Amino acid sequence: MKARTIVSLRQRLRGLIATLGLALFVFGLPAVLLGIGATPWNERLAELHSVLSSPDDGTLALLIFAVAAWLAWIVGTGLIAMAVLAEARGL
């Protein structure tokens, strides 16, 4: 009986840590990206043309990293939502 309780407690702690990690990803990453100003949708097309045609000062690299981070967040959050829905349906 005692071993079963320890396994159950260990499983619950692992589940809690996993839930906190997922919540940190889903809610924390956008907060960090917004906090550091990684908002590629604020770029204007005229500015984008000048960024692409001028010598690189790091602006283009930061723009690419911001786009990649937001795309990773969108895909990851979508996959998490699909997994939660599948689990709720029992699939």
Short mmCIF file of N, CA and C in Angstrom, two decimals:
data_model
loop_
_atom_site.label_atom_id
_atom_site.label_comp_id
_atom_site.label_asym_id
_atom_site.label_seq_id
_atom_site.Cartn_x
_atom_site.Cartn_y
_atom_site.Cartn_z
N MET A 1 0.83 -1.20 0.00
CA MET A 1 0.00 0.00 0.00
C MET A 1 0.86 1.25 0.00
N LYS A 2 1.96 1.24 0.77
CA LYS A 2 2.82 2.40 0.85
C LYS A 2 3.51 2.67 -0.48
N ALA A 3 3.98 1.63 -1.17
CA ALA A 3 4.64 1.80 -2.47
C ALA A 3 3.68 2.40 -3.49
N ARG A 4 2.43 1.99 -3.42
CA ARG A 4 1.42 2.52 -4.34
C ARG A 4 1.20 4.02 -4.11
N THR A 5 1.21 4.45 -2.86
CA THR A 5 1.04 5.86 -2.52
C THR A 5 2.22 6.68 -3.02
N ILE A 6 3.42 6.16 -2.89
CA ILE A 6 4.61 6.88 -3.35
C ILE A 6 4.58 7.02 -4.87
N VAL A 7 4.21 5.97 -5.57
CA VAL A 7 4.13 6.05 -7.03
C VAL A 7 3.06 7.05 -7.43
N SER A 8 1.94 7.04 -6.76
CA SER A 8 0.88 7.98 -7.08
C SER A 8 1.32 9.41 -6.82
N LEU A 9 2.00 9.65 -5.72
CA LEU A 9 2.49 10.99 -5.41
C LEU A 9 3.53 11.42 -6.44
N ARG A 10 4.41 10.50 -6.81
CA ARG A 10 5.44 10.80 -7.81
C ARG A 10 4.79 11.12 -9.16
N GLN A 11 3.77 10.38 -9.54
CA GLN A 11 3.07 10.65 -10.79
C GLN A 11 2.36 12.00 -10.75
N ARG A 12 1.78 12.31 -9.62
CA ARG A 12 1.09 13.60 -9.50
C ARG A 12 2.08 14.77 -9.56
N LEU A 13 3.23 14.61 -8.93
CA LEU A 13 4.25 15.66 -8.99
C LEU A 13 4.77 15.83 -10.42
N ARG A 14 4.98 14.73 -11.12
CA ARG A 14 5.43 14.80 -12.50
C ARG A 14 4.37 15.48 -13.37
N GLY A 15 3.12 15.15 -13.14
CA GLY A 15 2.04 15.80 -13.87
C GLY A 15 1.94 17.29 -13.58
N LEU A 16 2.14 17.66 -12.32
CA LEU A 16 2.10 19.07 -11.94
C LEU A 16 3.24 19.84 -12.60
N ILE A 17 4.43 19.26 -12.59
CA ILE A 17 5.58 19.92 -13.22
C ILE A 17 5.37 20.05 -14.73
N ALA A 18 4.81 19.02 -15.36
CA ALA A 18 4.53 19.08 -16.80
C ALA A 18 3.49 20.15 -17.10
N THR A 19 2.46 20.23 -16.27
CA THR A 19 1.42 21.24 -16.48
C THR A 19 1.99 22.65 -16.32
N LEU A 20 2.83 22.84 -15.32
CA LEU A 20 3.45 24.15 -15.12
C LEU A 20 4.37 24.51 -16.29
N GLY A 21 5.08 23.53 -16.81
CA GLY A 21 5.95 23.77 -17.96
C GLY A 21 5.16 24.15 -19.20
N LEU A 22 4.05 23.46 -19.43
CA LEU A 22 3.20 23.80 -20.57
C LEU A 22 2.58 25.18 -20.41
N ALA A 23 2.13 25.50 -19.20
CA ALA A 23 1.55 26.82 -18.96
C ALA A 23 2.60 27.91 -19.14
N LEU A 24 3.82 27.64 -18.70
CA LEU A 24 4.90 28.61 -18.89
C LEU A 24 5.16 28.84 -20.38
N PHE A 25 5.12 27.77 -21.17
CA PHE A 25 5.32 27.92 -22.61
C PHE A 25 4.16 28.69 -23.25
N VAL A 26 2.94 28.31 -22.93
CA VAL A 26 1.76 28.91 -23.59
C VAL A 26 1.57 30.37 -23.18
N PHE A 27 1.79 30.70 -21.91
CA PHE A 27 1.54 32.07 -21.45
C PHE A 27 2.82 32.88 -21.27
N GLY A 28 3.91 32.23 -20.93
CA GLY A 28 5.14 32.95 -20.65
C GLY A 28 5.90 33.40 -21.88
N LEU A 29 5.96 32.55 -22.91
CA LEU A 29 6.70 32.92 -24.11
C LEU A 29 6.14 34.16 -24.79
N PRO A 30 4.82 34.27 -24.98
CA PRO A 30 4.31 35.51 -25.57
C PRO A 30 4.59 36.74 -24.69
N ALA A 31 4.51 36.57 -23.39
CA ALA A 31 4.79 37.70 -22.50
C ALA A 31 6.23 38.16 -22.65
N VAL A 32 7.15 37.21 -22.74
CA VAL A 32 8.56 37.57 -22.92
C VAL A 32 8.78 38.23 -24.27
N LEU A 33 8.19 37.64 -25.32
CA LEU A 33 8.37 38.21 -26.66
C LEU A 33 7.79 39.62 -26.75
N LEU A 34 6.64 39.84 -26.15
CA LEU A 34 6.07 41.19 -26.14
C LEU A 34 6.90 42.13 -25.28
N GLY A 35 7.44 41.61 -24.19
CA GLY A 35 8.24 42.43 -23.29
C GLY A 35 9.53 42.92 -23.93
N ILE A 36 10.14 42.09 -24.78
CA ILE A 36 11.39 42.51 -25.42
C ILE A 36 11.14 43.21 -26.76
N GLY A 37 9.88 43.34 -27.12
CA GLY A 37 9.54 44.06 -28.35
C GLY A 37 9.69 43.24 -29.61
N ALA A 38 9.63 41.93 -29.49
CA ALA A 38 9.73 41.04 -30.66
C ALA A 38 8.36 40.91 -31.31
N THR A 39 7.95 41.98 -31.96
CA THR A 39 6.63 42.02 -32.60
C THR A 39 6.82 42.31 -34.09
N PRO A 40 7.00 41.26 -34.89
CA PRO A 40 7.27 41.47 -36.31
C PRO A 40 6.09 42.06 -37.07
N TRP A 41 4.88 42.01 -36.52
CA TRP A 41 3.73 42.56 -37.23
C TRP A 41 3.72 44.09 -37.18
N ASN A 42 4.60 44.69 -36.40
CA ASN A 42 4.69 46.15 -36.37
C ASN A 42 5.59 46.71 -37.47
N GLU A 43 6.29 45.84 -38.19
CA GLU A 43 7.17 46.29 -39.26
C GLU A 43 6.34 46.69 -40.47
N ARG A 44 6.72 47.77 -41.09
CA ARG A 44 6.04 48.22 -42.31
C ARG A 44 6.80 47.69 -43.52
N LEU A 45 6.09 47.53 -44.62
CA LEU A 45 6.72 46.98 -45.81
C LEU A 45 7.83 47.89 -46.34
N ALA A 46 7.68 49.19 -46.24
CA ALA A 46 8.72 50.11 -46.69
C ALA A 46 9.97 49.94 -45.84
N GLU A 47 9.79 49.77 -44.52
CA GLU A 47 10.93 49.56 -43.64
C GLU A 47 11.57 48.21 -43.90
N LEU A 48 10.76 47.23 -44.22
CA LEU A 48 11.29 45.90 -44.52
C LEU A 48 12.18 45.94 -45.76
N HIS A 49 11.75 46.69 -46.76
CA HIS A 49 12.56 46.82 -47.96
C HIS A 49 13.90 47.47 -47.64
N SER A 50 13.91 48.48 -46.81
CA SER A 50 15.17 49.13 -46.46
C SER A 50 16.05 48.22 -45.61
N VAL A 51 15.45 47.42 -44.75
CA VAL A 51 16.22 46.47 -43.94
C VAL A 51 16.88 45.43 -44.83
N LEU A 52 16.15 44.97 -45.84
CA LEU A 52 16.69 43.95 -46.74
C LEU A 52 17.75 44.50 -47.69
N SER A 53 17.66 45.77 -48.04
CA SER A 53 18.58 46.32 -49.03
C SER A 53 19.76 47.07 -48.43
N SER A 54 19.79 47.28 -47.13
CA SER A 54 20.90 48.00 -46.50
C SER A 54 21.85 47.01 -45.82
N PRO A 55 23.05 47.44 -45.49
CA PRO A 55 23.96 46.56 -44.75
C PRO A 55 23.34 46.14 -43.41
N ASP A 56 23.60 44.91 -43.04
CA ASP A 56 22.96 44.35 -41.84
C ASP A 56 23.56 44.95 -40.57
N ASP A 57 22.69 45.46 -39.73
CA ASP A 57 23.11 45.96 -38.42
C ASP A 57 22.49 45.13 -37.29
N GLY A 58 21.98 43.97 -37.64
CA GLY A 58 21.35 43.09 -36.66
C GLY A 58 19.84 43.15 -36.67
N THR A 59 19.27 44.13 -37.34
CA THR A 59 17.81 44.28 -37.38
C THR A 59 17.16 43.10 -38.09
N LEU A 60 17.73 42.68 -39.19
CA LEU A 60 17.17 41.57 -39.95
C LEU A 60 17.24 40.28 -39.15
N ALA A 61 18.35 40.04 -38.49
CA ALA A 61 18.49 38.83 -37.67
C ALA A 61 17.46 38.82 -36.54
N LEU A 62 17.26 39.95 -35.89
CA LEU A 62 16.26 40.03 -34.82
C LEU A 62 14.85 39.81 -35.36
N LEU A 63 14.58 40.33 -36.54
CA LEU A 63 13.27 40.13 -37.16
C LEU A 63 13.04 38.66 -37.48
N ILE A 64 14.06 38.00 -38.01
CA ILE A 64 13.95 36.57 -38.33
C ILE A 64 13.75 35.75 -37.06
N PHE A 65 14.50 36.07 -36.01
CA PHE A 65 14.33 35.36 -34.74
C PHE A 65 12.94 35.59 -34.15
N ALA A 66 12.42 36.80 -34.26
CA ALA A 66 11.09 37.09 -33.74
C ALA A 66 10.02 36.30 -34.49
N VAL A 67 10.13 36.27 -35.80
CA VAL A 67 9.16 35.51 -36.61
C VAL A 67 9.25 34.03 -36.28
N ALA A 68 10.47 33.50 -36.17
CA ALA A 68 10.64 32.08 -35.83
C ALA A 68 10.09 31.76 -34.45
N ALA A 69 10.31 32.65 -33.48
CA ALA A 69 9.81 32.41 -32.12
C ALA A 69 8.29 32.42 -32.09
N TRP A 70 7.66 33.38 -32.79
CA TRP A 70 6.20 33.42 -32.81
C TRP A 70 5.62 32.22 -33.55
N LEU A 71 6.25 31.80 -34.65
CA LEU A 71 5.77 30.61 -35.36
C LEU A 71 5.91 29.36 -34.49
N ALA A 72 7.01 29.25 -33.77
CA ALA A 72 7.19 28.11 -32.86
C ALA A 72 6.13 28.12 -31.77
N TRP A 73 5.81 29.29 -31.26
CA TRP A 73 4.78 29.38 -30.22
C TRP A 73 3.41 29.00 -30.78
N ILE A 74 3.10 29.47 -31.98
CA ILE A 74 1.80 29.15 -32.59
C ILE A 74 1.67 27.65 -32.82
N VAL A 75 2.70 27.05 -33.40
CA VAL A 75 2.66 25.60 -33.67
C VAL A 75 2.61 24.82 -32.36
N GLY A 76 3.46 25.18 -31.42
CA GLY A 76 3.48 24.46 -30.13
C GLY A 76 2.18 24.57 -29.37
N THR A 77 1.61 25.75 -29.33
CA THR A 77 0.34 25.93 -28.63
C THR A 77 -0.78 25.17 -29.33
N GLY A 78 -0.76 25.16 -30.65
CA GLY A 78 -1.76 24.38 -31.39
C GLY A 78 -1.65 22.89 -31.12
N LEU A 79 -0.42 22.38 -31.07
CA LEU A 79 -0.21 20.96 -30.77
C LEU A 79 -0.63 20.63 -29.34
N ILE A 80 -0.34 21.52 -28.41
CA ILE A 80 -0.75 21.29 -27.03
C ILE A 80 -2.28 21.27 -26.94
N ALA A 81 -2.93 22.20 -27.62
CA ALA A 81 -4.40 22.25 -27.59
C ALA A 81 -5.00 20.98 -28.20
N MET A 82 -4.41 20.52 -29.30
CA MET A 82 -4.93 19.29 -29.92
C MET A 82 -4.72 18.08 -29.00
N ALA A 83 -3.58 18.02 -28.30
CA ALA A 83 -3.33 16.91 -27.38
C ALA A 83 -4.30 16.94 -26.20
N VAL A 84 -4.58 18.14 -25.69
CA VAL A 84 -5.53 18.25 -24.58
C VAL A 84 -6.92 17.83 -25.03
N LEU A 85 -7.33 18.26 -26.20
CA LEU A 85 -8.65 17.86 -26.71
C LEU A 85 -8.74 16.36 -26.96
N ALA A 86 -7.68 15.79 -27.52
CA ALA A 86 -7.67 14.34 -27.75
C ALA A 86 -7.73 13.58 -26.44
N GLU A 87 -7.02 14.06 -25.44
CA GLU A 87 -7.05 13.41 -24.13
C GLU A 87 -8.43 13.53 -23.49
N ALA A 88 -9.06 14.69 -23.65
CA ALA A 88 -10.39 14.90 -23.07
C ALA A 88 -11.43 13.99 -23.76
N ARG A 89 -11.24 13.75 -25.04
CA ARG A 89 -12.16 12.87 -25.77
C ARG A 89 -11.83 11.40 -25.55
N GLY A 90 -10.66 11.13 -25.01
CA GLY A 90 -10.27 9.75 -24.77
C GLY A 90 -9.69 9.07 -25.99
N LEU A 91 -9.13 9.84 -26.90
CA LEU A 91 -8.56 9.25 -28.13
C LEU A 91 -7.14 8.80 -27.93
#
